[in-house]
Coordinates of C-alpha atoms and ligand atoms in Angstrom, one line a residue:
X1 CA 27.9 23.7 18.8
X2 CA 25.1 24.7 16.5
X3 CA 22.1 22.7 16.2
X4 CA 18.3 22.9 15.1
X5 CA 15.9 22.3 17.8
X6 CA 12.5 21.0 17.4
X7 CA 10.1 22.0 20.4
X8 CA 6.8 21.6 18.6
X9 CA 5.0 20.5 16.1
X10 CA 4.1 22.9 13.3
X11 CA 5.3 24.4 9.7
X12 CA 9.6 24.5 9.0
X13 CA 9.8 27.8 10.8
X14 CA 9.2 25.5 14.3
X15 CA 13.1 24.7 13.7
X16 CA 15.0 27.0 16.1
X17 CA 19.2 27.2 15.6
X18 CA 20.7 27.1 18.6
X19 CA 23.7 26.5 20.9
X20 CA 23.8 23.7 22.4
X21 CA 26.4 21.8 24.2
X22 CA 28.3 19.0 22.0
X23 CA 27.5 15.6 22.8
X24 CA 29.8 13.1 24.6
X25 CA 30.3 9.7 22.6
X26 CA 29.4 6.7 24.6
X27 CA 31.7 3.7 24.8
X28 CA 30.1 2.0 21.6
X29 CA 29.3 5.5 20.3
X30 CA 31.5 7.5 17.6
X31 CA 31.3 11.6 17.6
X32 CA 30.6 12.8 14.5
X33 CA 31.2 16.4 12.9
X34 CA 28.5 16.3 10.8
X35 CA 29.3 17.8 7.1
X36 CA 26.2 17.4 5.3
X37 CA 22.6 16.1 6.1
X38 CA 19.0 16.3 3.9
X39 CA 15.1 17.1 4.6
X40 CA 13.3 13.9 3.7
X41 CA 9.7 12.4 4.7
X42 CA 10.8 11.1 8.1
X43 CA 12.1 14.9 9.3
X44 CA 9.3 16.5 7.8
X45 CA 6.6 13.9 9.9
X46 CA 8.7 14.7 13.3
X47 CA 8.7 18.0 12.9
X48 CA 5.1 18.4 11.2
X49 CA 3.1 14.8 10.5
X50 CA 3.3 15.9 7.0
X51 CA 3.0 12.9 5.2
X52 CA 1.3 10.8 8.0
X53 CA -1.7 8.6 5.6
X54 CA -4.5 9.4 6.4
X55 CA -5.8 7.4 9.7
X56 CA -2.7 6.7 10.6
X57 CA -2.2 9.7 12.6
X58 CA -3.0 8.3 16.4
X59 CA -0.6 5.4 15.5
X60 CA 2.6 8.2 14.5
X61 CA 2.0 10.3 17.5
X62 CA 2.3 7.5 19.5
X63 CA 5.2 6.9 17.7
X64 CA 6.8 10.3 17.1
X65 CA 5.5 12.1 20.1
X66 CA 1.9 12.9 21.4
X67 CA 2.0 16.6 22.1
X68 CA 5.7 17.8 21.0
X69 CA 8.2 15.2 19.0
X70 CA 10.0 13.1 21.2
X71 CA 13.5 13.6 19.9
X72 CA 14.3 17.6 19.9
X73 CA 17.2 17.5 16.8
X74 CA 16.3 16.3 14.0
X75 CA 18.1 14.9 11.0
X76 CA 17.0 11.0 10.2
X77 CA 20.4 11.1 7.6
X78 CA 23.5 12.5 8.1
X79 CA 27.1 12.1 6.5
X80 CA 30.3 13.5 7.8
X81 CA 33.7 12.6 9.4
X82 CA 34.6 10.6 12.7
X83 CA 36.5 12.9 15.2
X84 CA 36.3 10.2 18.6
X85 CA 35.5 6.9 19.1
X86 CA 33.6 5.4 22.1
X87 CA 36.4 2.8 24.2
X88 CA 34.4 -0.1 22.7
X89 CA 33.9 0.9 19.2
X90 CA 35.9 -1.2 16.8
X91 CA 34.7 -0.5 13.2
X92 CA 35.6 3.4 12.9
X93 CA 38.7 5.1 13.8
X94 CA 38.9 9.2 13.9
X95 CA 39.3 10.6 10.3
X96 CA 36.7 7.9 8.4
X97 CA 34.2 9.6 6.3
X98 CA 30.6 8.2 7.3
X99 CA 27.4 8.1 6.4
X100 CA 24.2 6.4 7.8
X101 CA 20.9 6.8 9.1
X102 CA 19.1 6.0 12.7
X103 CA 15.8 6.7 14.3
X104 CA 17.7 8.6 16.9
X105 CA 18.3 11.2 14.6
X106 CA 20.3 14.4 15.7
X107 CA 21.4 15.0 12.0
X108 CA 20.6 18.5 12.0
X109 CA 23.9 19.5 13.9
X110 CA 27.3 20.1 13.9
X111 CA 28.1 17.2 15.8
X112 CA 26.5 13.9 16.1
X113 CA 27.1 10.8 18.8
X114 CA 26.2 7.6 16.7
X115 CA 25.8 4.3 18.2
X116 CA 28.7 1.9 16.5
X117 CA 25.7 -0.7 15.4
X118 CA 23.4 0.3 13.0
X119 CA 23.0 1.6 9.7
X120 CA 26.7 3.8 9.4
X121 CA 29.4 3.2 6.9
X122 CA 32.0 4.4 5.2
X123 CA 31.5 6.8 2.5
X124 CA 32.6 5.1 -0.7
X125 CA 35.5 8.0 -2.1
X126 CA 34.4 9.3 -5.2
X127 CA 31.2 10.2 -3.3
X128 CA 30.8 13.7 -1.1
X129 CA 28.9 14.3 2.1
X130 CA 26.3 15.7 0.3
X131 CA 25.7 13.1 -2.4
X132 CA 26.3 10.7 0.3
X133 CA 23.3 12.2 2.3
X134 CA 20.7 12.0 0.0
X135 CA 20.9 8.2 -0.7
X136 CA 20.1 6.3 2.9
X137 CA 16.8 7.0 3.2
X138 CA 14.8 6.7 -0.3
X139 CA 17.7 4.3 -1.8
X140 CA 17.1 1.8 1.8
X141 CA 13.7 2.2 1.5
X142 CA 13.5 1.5 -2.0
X143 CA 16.1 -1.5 -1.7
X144 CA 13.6 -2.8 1.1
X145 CA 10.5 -3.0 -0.7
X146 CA 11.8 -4.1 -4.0
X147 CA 14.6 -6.7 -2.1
X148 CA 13.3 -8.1 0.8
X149 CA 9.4 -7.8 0.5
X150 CA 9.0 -8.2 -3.5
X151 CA 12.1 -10.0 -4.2
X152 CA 12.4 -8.3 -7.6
X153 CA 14.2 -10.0 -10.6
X154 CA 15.4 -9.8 -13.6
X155 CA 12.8 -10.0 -16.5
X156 CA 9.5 -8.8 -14.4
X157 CA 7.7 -6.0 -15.4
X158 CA 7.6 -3.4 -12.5
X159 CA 5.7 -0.1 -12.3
X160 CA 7.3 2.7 -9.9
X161 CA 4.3 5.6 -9.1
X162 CA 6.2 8.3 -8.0
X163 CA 9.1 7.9 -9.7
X164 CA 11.0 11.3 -10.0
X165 CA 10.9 11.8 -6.2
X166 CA 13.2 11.0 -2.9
X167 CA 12.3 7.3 -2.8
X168 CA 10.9 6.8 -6.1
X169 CA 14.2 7.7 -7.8
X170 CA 16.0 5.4 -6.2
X171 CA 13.1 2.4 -6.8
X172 CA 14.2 3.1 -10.9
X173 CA 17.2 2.7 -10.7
X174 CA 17.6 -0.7 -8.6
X175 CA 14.7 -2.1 -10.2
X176 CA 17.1 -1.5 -13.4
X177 CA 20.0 -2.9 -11.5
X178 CA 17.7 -6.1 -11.0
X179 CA 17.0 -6.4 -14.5
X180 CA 13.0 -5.6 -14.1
X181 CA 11.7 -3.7 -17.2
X182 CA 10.7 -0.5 -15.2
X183 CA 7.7 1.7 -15.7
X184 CA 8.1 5.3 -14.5
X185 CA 5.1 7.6 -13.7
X186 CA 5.2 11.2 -12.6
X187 CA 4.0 14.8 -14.2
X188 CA 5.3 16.1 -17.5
X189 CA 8.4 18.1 -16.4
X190 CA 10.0 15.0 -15.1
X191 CA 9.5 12.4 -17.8
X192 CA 13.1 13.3 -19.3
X193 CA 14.9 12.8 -15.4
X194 CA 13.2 9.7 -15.2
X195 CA 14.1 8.0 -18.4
X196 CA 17.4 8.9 -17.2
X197 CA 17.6 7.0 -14.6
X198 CA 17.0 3.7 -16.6
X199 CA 12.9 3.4 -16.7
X200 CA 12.0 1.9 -20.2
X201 CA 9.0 3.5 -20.1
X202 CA 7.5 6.8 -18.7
X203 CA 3.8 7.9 -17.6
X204 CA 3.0 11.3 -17.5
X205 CA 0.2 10.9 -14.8
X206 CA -1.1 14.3 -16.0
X207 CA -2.1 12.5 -19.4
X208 CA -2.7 8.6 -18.2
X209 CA -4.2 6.5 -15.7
X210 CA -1.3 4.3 -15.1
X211 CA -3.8 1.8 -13.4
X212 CA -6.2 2.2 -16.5
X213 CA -3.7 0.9 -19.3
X214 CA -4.1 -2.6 -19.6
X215 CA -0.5 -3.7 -18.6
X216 CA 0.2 -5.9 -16.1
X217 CA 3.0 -5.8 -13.3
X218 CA 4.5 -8.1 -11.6
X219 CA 5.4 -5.4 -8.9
X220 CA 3.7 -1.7 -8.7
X221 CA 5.9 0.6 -6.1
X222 CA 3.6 3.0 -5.0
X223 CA 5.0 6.2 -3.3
X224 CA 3.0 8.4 -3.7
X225 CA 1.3 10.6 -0.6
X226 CA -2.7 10.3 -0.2
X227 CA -3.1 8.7 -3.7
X228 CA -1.7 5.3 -2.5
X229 CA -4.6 2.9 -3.4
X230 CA -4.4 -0.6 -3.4
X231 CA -7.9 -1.2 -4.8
X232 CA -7.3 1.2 -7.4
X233 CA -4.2 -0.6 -8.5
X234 CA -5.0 -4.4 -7.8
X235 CA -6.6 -4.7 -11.5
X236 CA -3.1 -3.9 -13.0
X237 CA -1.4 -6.7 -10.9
X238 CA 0.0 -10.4 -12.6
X239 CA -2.1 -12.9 -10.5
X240 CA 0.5 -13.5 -8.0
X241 CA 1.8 -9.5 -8.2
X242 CA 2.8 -7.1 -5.2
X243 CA 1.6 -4.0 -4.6
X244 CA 4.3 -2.2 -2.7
X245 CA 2.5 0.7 -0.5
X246 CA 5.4 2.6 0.3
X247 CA 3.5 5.7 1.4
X248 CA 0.2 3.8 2.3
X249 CA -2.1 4.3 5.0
X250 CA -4.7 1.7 7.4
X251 CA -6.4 0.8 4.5
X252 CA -3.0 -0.9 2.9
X253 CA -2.5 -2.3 6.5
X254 CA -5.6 -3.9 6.6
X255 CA -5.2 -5.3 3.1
X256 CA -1.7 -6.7 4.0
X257 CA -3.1 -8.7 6.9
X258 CA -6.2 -9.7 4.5
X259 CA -3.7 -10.8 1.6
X260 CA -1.2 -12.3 3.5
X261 CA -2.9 -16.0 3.6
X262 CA -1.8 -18.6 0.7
X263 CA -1.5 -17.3 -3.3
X264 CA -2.6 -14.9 -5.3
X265 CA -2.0 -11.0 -5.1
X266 CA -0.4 -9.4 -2.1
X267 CA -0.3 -6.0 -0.4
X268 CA 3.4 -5.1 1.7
X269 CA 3.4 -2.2 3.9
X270 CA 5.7 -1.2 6.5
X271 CA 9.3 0.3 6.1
X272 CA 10.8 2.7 8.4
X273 CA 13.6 1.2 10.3
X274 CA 13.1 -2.2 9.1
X275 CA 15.2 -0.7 5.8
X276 CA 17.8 0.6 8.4
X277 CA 20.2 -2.8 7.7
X278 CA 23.9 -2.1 7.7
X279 CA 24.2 -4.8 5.1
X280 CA 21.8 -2.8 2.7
X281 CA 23.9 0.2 2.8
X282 CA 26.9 -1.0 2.8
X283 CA 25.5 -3.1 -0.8
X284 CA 24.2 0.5 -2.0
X285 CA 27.8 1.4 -1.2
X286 CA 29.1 -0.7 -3.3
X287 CA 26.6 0.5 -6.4
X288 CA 27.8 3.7 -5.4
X289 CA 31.2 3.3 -6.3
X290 CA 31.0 1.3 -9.5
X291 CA 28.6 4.1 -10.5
X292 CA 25.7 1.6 -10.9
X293 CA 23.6 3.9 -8.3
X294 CA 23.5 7.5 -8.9
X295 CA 22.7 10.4 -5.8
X296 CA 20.5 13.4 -7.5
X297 CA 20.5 16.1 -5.6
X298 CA 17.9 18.8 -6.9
X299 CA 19.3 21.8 -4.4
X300 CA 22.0 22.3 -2.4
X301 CA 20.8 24.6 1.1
X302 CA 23.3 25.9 3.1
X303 CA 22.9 25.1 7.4
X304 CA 21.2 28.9 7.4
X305 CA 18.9 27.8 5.3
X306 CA 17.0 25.0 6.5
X307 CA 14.0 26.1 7.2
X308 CA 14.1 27.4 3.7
X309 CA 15.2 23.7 2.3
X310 CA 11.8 22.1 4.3
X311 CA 9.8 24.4 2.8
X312 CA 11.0 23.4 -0.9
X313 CA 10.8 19.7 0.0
X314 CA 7.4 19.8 1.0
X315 CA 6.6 21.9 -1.8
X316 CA 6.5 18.9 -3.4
X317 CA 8.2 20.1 -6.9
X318 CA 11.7 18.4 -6.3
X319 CA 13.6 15.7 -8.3
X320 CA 15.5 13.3 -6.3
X321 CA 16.3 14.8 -2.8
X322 CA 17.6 18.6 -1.6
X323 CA 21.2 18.3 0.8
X324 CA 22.2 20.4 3.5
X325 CA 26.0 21.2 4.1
X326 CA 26.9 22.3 7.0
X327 CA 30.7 24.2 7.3
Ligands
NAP1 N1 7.3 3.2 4.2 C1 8.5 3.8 4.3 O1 9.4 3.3 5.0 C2 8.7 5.1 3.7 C3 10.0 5.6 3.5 C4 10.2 6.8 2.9 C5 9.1 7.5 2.4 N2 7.8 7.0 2.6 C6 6.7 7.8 2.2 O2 6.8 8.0 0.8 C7 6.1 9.2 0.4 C8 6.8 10.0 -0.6 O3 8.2 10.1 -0.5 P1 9.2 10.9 -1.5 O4 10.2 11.5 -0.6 O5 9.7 10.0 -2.5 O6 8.2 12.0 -2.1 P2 8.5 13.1 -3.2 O7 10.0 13.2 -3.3 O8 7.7 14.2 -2.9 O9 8.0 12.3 -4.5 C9 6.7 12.2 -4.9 C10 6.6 11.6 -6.3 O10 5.2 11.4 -6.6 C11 5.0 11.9 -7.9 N3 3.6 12.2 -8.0 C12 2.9 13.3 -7.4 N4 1.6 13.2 -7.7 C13 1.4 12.1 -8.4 C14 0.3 11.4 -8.9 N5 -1.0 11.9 -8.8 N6 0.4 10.2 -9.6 C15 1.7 9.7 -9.7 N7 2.8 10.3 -9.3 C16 2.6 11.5 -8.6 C17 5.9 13.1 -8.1 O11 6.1 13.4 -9.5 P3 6.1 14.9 -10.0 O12 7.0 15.7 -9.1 O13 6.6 14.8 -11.4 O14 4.7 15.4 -9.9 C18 7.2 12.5 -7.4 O15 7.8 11.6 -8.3 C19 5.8 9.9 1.7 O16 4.5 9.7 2.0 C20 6.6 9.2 2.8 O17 6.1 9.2 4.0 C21 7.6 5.8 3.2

């Protein structure tokens, strides 16, 4: 089969197709052909450390891989159809469409083996492999932070910084679906795509300090890369508010542990594959198909074209998230 390998660290052109042999399911593993997959933060920091915060960077190669990444194909997301189950998988059965994510990765291929337990589902119908691939990973992440860590509700005031992008896009719209009054910020060109996706009000951080306009949040979502400052922020905060450092570095770490102890304002970091929970996807799932969650995908790259489809991501000028189909 056809696959992208990932020998080093360096810029997209690091990702090498291949032919590899096709992997042999496990007995709680299914074998997926895998029909569509996306670039998003996590590929792009094991094949690069492109979004690592800064001081951070000892702790993710320890993580990711010291010298070279530790896991060769990429693809942190991918969505597709099961062709053989494992002798102990009960859940899928050759033919489901699937979708899911996993630190193992290996999404960049034409085949996949997937462990039975984790975050996989089915793919709700009205939804393709491509719109399917671009919601685990912001809309989990986003469902983490605003769920689990901030417990969001209806009638707080919420501010999303960095809301026109992978993760932040996804933050609007279940913030909405909580019944928060959302506050979008981002740069001019996307004010209209993010009123769109429910915010009440938009920022254009080109023309405002969103920390330096007197509001008050009860939640500020902060994704975005090197800007991520909870000092900067803490001013805008309700007295018992959460600052949300989605894409925040040691200094957020060190302010979690420092405002973790009894009331007032507190910093949550963290993430990763602690937003991997079946039971969030298969919710999102179920916002997916009453159409209460929307997939954007800003470009569609063909498998030839990955390389091409990293650059653009890290380019930084996307709305939503690019997908990848592969025939
Ligand atoms: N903790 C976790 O588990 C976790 C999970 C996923 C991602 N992340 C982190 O989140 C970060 C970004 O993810 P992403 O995929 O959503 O990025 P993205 O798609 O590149 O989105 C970036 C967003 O930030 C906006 N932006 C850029 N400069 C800004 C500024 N100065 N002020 C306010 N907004 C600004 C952009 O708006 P315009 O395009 O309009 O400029 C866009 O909305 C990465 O660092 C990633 O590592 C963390």
């Amino acid at each position: 089969m056809k696959a992208y390998i990932c020998e080093k660290y360096g810029p997209p052109e690091v990702l090498q197709l291949n032919e590899i042999n096709k992997p042999v399911p496990g007995e709680n593993d299914v074998l997926i052909k895998v029909h569509a997959t996306t670039v998003n933060a996590a590929d792009c920091n094991t094949r690069g450390l492109t979004y690592i915060p800064t001081g951070m960077n000892t702790l993710a190669k320890l993580m990711l891989g010291w010298s070279k990444p530790k896991v060769s194909i990429l693809g942190s997301v991918l969505a597709g159809e099961v062709v053989e189950v494992g002798s102990k998988v009960g859940s899928f059965k050759p033919g489901d469409r699937v979708y899911g994510t996993g630190p193992k990765m290996g999404g960049y291929a034409e085949y996949a083996a997937w462990p039975e337990e984790g975050a996989l589902t089915k793919i709700p119908d009205k939804i393709s492999f491509e719109q399917a691939a671009v919601v685990p990973y912001g809309a989990l992440t986003a469902l983490y932070f605003l769920s689990e860590l901030a417990n969001v509700k209806s009638g707080q005031s919420i501010l999303i910084n960095g809301a026109s992008g992978g993760v932040g896009s996804y933050a609007v719209q279940l913030a909405c679906h909580f019944g928060a009054e959302v506050t979008g910020v981002c740069s001019t060109k996307n004010l209209e795509f993010v009123r769109e996706l429910g915010a009440h009000h938009v920022i254009d951080y080109k023309d405002q300090d969103p920390a330096e306009n007197g509001n008050l949040y009860d939640a500020i979502f902060d994704v975005v890369v090197g800007k991520t400052s909870y000092k900067r922020f803490k001013k805008s905060l309700k007295p018992e508010g959460y600052y949300l450092a989605v894409a925040g570095g040691l200094k957020e770490m060190v302010s979690m542990i420092g405002t973790s102890f009894g009331k007032g304002k507190k910093v949550k970091f963290g993430g990763g594959s602690s937003s991997e929970k079946l039971e969030y996807l298969e919710f999102l799932g179920t916002l997916l198909e009453k159409g209460e969650l929307k997939p954007y995908i800003d470009r569609q790259f063909s498998f030839e074209e990955m390389v091409e489809a990293h650059r653009y991501t890290e380019s930084g000028s996307r709305r939503g998230s690019v997908a990848i189909t592969i025939p």
